Amino acid sequence: MASGLAPAGAGGLAVDGALALTQVEFVVVDVETTGWSPAEARITEIGAVKLRAGRVTGEFSTLVDPAMPIPPDIEALTGISSQMVSAAPSAAEVLPAWLRFTDGCVLTAHNAPFDLGFLRAACGACGLPWPAFTVLDTVAVARQALVQGEVPDCKLATLAAFFEAPAAPRHRALADARATAAVLDVLITRLALLGIRTLDEVGEWLAVP
């Protein structure tokens, strides 16, 4: 996903690349986890926002029982405790509904390899096939769309503040997905000003060093 826009799987794009960005339905996703590697940690919360033409058309949010303790440093970061997730549904219960929510959409995340790494691993552990998503990483888009020196970095909190997003990220999945959706909406406007109006054009633009 180095380019920031990636078709996943040999089955082709889930979304027509010739579609105007204003016609594409995006699902912006964020996960909270028990750690930093999907090989050792598990998902504790999934949040997702469905967005088309700048309008939110749906939201998905749930805690997830990771079936393992949440380390104290992670609890301090997210505010999610082992007690909070003890009665939450398992990943096997949650993921089919999440996959239905994302069907036919461009899957989007801020630093997508992290969130999608956990989601893909969780699907694999549950025996669920990973769909042929088209994936857009807002970090990659921001790095190329913003003028050098415009922001000190491309962290989600930095971009959300710079773009005056109505939702501030706070290490909770739905709040961070809402913030990322707001950032995506501004970035799509930036892309239009650059003459980039379709998914195919985004891919070509991101591929240029």
PDB file of C-alpha atoms in Angstrom, residues 17-110:
ATOM      1  CA  GLY A  17     -11.977   3.399 -10.994  1.00  0.00           C
ATOM      2  CA  ALA A  18     -13.571   5.724 -13.551  1.00  0.00           C
ATOM      3  CA  LEU A  19     -16.181   6.859 -11.037  1.00  0.00           C
ATOM      4  CA  ALA A  20     -15.932  10.475  -9.930  1.00  0.00           C
ATOM      5  CA  LEU A  21     -14.781  10.745  -6.321  1.00  0.00           C
ATOM      6  CA  THR A  22     -18.032  12.537  -5.536  1.00  0.00           C
ATOM      7  CA  GLN A  23     -19.924   9.418  -6.617  1.00  0.00           C
ATOM      8  CA  VAL A  24     -17.785   6.906  -4.735  1.00  0.00           C
ATOM      9  CA  GLU A  25     -19.041   5.533  -1.442  1.00  0.00           C
ATOM     10  CA  PHE A  26     -16.192   5.374   1.043  1.00  0.00           C
ATOM     11  CA  VAL A  27     -16.117   3.457   4.311  1.00  0.00           C
ATOM     12  CA  VAL A  28     -13.639   5.054   6.676  1.00  0.00           C
ATOM     13  CA  VAL A  29     -12.565   2.582   9.345  1.00  0.00           C
ATOM     14  CA  ASP A  30     -10.572   2.725  12.561  1.00  0.00           C
ATOM     15  CA  VAL A  31      -9.780   0.012  15.083  1.00  0.00           C
ATOM     16  CA  GLU A  32      -8.554   0.028  18.658  1.00  0.00           C
ATOM     17  CA  THR A  33      -6.457  -2.942  19.732  1.00  0.00           C
ATOM     18  CA  THR A  34      -4.650  -4.561  22.639  1.00  0.00           C
ATOM     19  CA  GLY A  35      -1.261  -3.800  21.077  1.00  0.00           C
ATOM     20  CA  TRP A  36       0.621  -2.883  17.943  1.00  0.00           C
ATOM     21  CA  SER A  37       1.045  -6.138  16.008  1.00  0.00           C
ATOM     22  CA  PRO A  38      -1.819  -8.315  14.705  1.00  0.00           C
ATOM     23  CA  ALA A  39       0.415 -11.327  15.281  1.00  0.00           C
ATOM     24  CA  GLU A  40       0.229 -10.743  19.034  1.00  0.00           C
ATOM     25  CA  ALA A  41      -2.664  -8.357  19.693  1.00  0.00           C
ATOM     26  CA  ARG A  42      -6.406  -8.311  19.010  1.00  0.00           C
ATOM     27  CA  ILE A  43      -9.121  -5.803  18.123  1.00  0.00           C
ATOM     28  CA  THR A  44     -11.061  -4.210  20.994  1.00  0.00           C
ATOM     29  CA  GLU A  45     -13.213  -1.764  19.030  1.00  0.00           C
ATOM     30  CA  ILE A  46     -14.252  -1.100  15.428  1.00  0.00           C
ATOM     31  CA  GLY A  47     -15.648   2.195  14.208  1.00  0.00           C
ATOM     32  CA  ALA A  48     -16.599   3.018  10.631  1.00  0.00           C
ATOM     33  CA  VAL A  49     -18.242   5.878   8.771  1.00  0.00           C
ATOM     34  CA  LYS A  50     -19.838   5.592   5.332  1.00  0.00           C
ATOM     35  CA  LEU A  51     -19.359   8.736   3.263  1.00  0.00           C
ATOM     36  CA  ARG A  52     -20.529   9.851  -0.175  1.00  0.00           C
ATOM     37  CA  ALA A  53     -20.125  13.360  -1.645  1.00  0.00           C
ATOM     38  CA  GLY A  54     -19.242  14.747   1.774  1.00  0.00           C
ATOM     39  CA  ARG A  55     -22.369  13.344   3.414  1.00  0.00           C
ATOM     40  CA  VAL A  56     -22.315  10.655   6.087  1.00  0.00           C
ATOM     41  CA  THR A  57     -24.725   7.904   5.017  1.00  0.00           C
ATOM     42  CA  GLY A  58     -24.101   5.413   7.821  1.00  0.00           C
ATOM     43  CA  GLU A  59     -22.030   4.521  10.860  1.00  0.00           C
ATOM     44  CA  PHE A  60     -20.846   1.276  12.444  1.00  0.00           C
ATOM     45  CA  SER A  61     -19.499   1.043  15.986  1.00  0.00           C
ATOM     46  CA  THR A  62     -18.949  -1.764  18.445  1.00  0.00           C
ATOM     47  CA  LEU A  63     -16.634  -2.922  21.177  1.00  0.00           C
ATOM     48  CA  VAL A  64     -15.076  -6.327  20.535  1.00  0.00           C
ATOM     49  CA  ASP A  65     -14.077  -8.941  23.091  1.00  0.00           C
ATOM     50  CA  PRO A  66     -10.399  -9.638  22.309  1.00  0.00           C
ATOM     51  CA  ALA A  67     -10.381 -12.787  24.482  1.00  0.00           C
ATOM     52  CA  MET A  68      -7.195 -11.520  26.120  1.00  0.00           C
ATOM     53  CA  PRO A  69      -6.354  -8.904  28.776  1.00  0.00           C
ATOM     54  CA  ILE A  70      -5.921  -5.277  27.726  1.00  0.00           C
ATOM     55  CA  PRO A  71      -2.492  -4.066  28.908  1.00  0.00           C
ATOM     56  CA  PRO A  72      -2.501  -1.098  31.321  1.00  0.00           C
ATOM     57  CA  ASP A  73      -0.694   1.219  28.880  1.00  0.00           C
ATOM     58  CA  ILE A  74      -3.251   0.505  26.163  1.00  0.00           C
ATOM     59  CA  GLU A  75      -6.112   1.012  28.599  1.00  0.00           C
ATOM     60  CA  ALA A  76      -4.589   4.360  29.571  1.00  0.00           C
ATOM     61  CA  LEU A  77      -4.307   5.343  25.894  1.00  0.00           C
ATOM     62  CA  THR A  78      -7.789   4.327  24.738  1.00  0.00           C
ATOM     63  CA  GLY A  79      -9.840   4.284  27.915  1.00  0.00           C
ATOM     64  CA  ILE A  80     -11.039   0.796  26.959  1.00  0.00           C
ATOM     65  CA  SER A  81     -10.688  -1.661  29.846  1.00  0.00           C
ATOM     66  CA  SER A  82     -10.921  -5.445  30.028  1.00  0.00           C
ATOM     67  CA  GLN A  83     -14.101  -5.000  32.047  1.00  0.00           C
ATOM     68  CA  MET A  84     -15.677  -2.891  29.268  1.00  0.00           C
ATOM     69  CA  VAL A  85     -15.114  -5.562  26.616  1.00  0.00           C
ATOM     70  CA  SER A  86     -15.906  -8.587  28.789  1.00  0.00           C
ATOM     71  CA  ALA A  87     -19.544  -8.627  27.660  1.00  0.00           C
ATOM     72  CA  ALA A  88     -18.851  -7.408  24.102  1.00  0.00           C
ATOM     73  CA  PRO A  89     -19.399  -9.646  21.063  1.00  0.00           C
ATOM     74  CA  SER A  90     -16.468 -11.615  19.684  1.00  0.00           C
ATOM     75  CA  ALA A  91     -14.732 -10.791  16.412  1.00  0.00           C
ATOM     76  CA  ALA A  92     -16.474 -13.785  14.838  1.00  0.00           C
ATOM     77  CA  GLU A  93     -19.827 -12.201  15.730  1.00  0.00           C
ATOM     78  CA  VAL A  94     -18.899  -8.657  14.692  1.00  0.00           C
ATOM     79  CA  LEU A  95     -16.973  -9.093  11.445  1.00  0.00           C
ATOM     80  CA  PRO A  96     -19.776 -10.472   9.223  1.00  0.00           C
ATOM     81  CA  ALA A  97     -21.858  -7.373   9.998  1.00  0.00           C
ATOM     82  CA  TRP A  98     -18.865  -5.103   9.394  1.00  0.00           C
ATOM     83  CA  LEU A  99     -18.169  -6.782   6.045  1.00  0.00           C
ATOM     84  CA  ARG A 100     -21.795  -6.254   4.999  1.00  0.00           C
ATOM     85  CA  PHE A 101     -21.467  -2.579   5.978  1.00  0.00           C
ATOM     86  CA  THR A 102     -18.390  -2.170   3.774  1.00  0.00           C
ATOM     87  CA  ASP A 103     -19.707  -4.075   0.755  1.00  0.00           C
ATOM     88  CA  GLY A 104     -19.105  -2.224  -2.520  1.00  0.00           C
ATOM     89  CA  CYS A 105     -17.247   0.663  -0.901  1.00  0.00           C
ATOM     90  CA  VAL A 106     -13.716   2.008  -1.064  1.00  0.00           C
ATOM     91  CA  LEU A 107     -12.145   1.085   2.259  1.00  0.00           C
ATOM     92  CA  THR A 108     -10.324   4.071   3.725  1.00  0.00           C
ATOM     93  CA  ALA A 109      -8.181   4.559   6.830  1.00  0.00           C
ATOM     94  CA  HIS A 110      -5.503   6.825   8.213  1.00  0.00           C
TER      95      HIS A 110
END
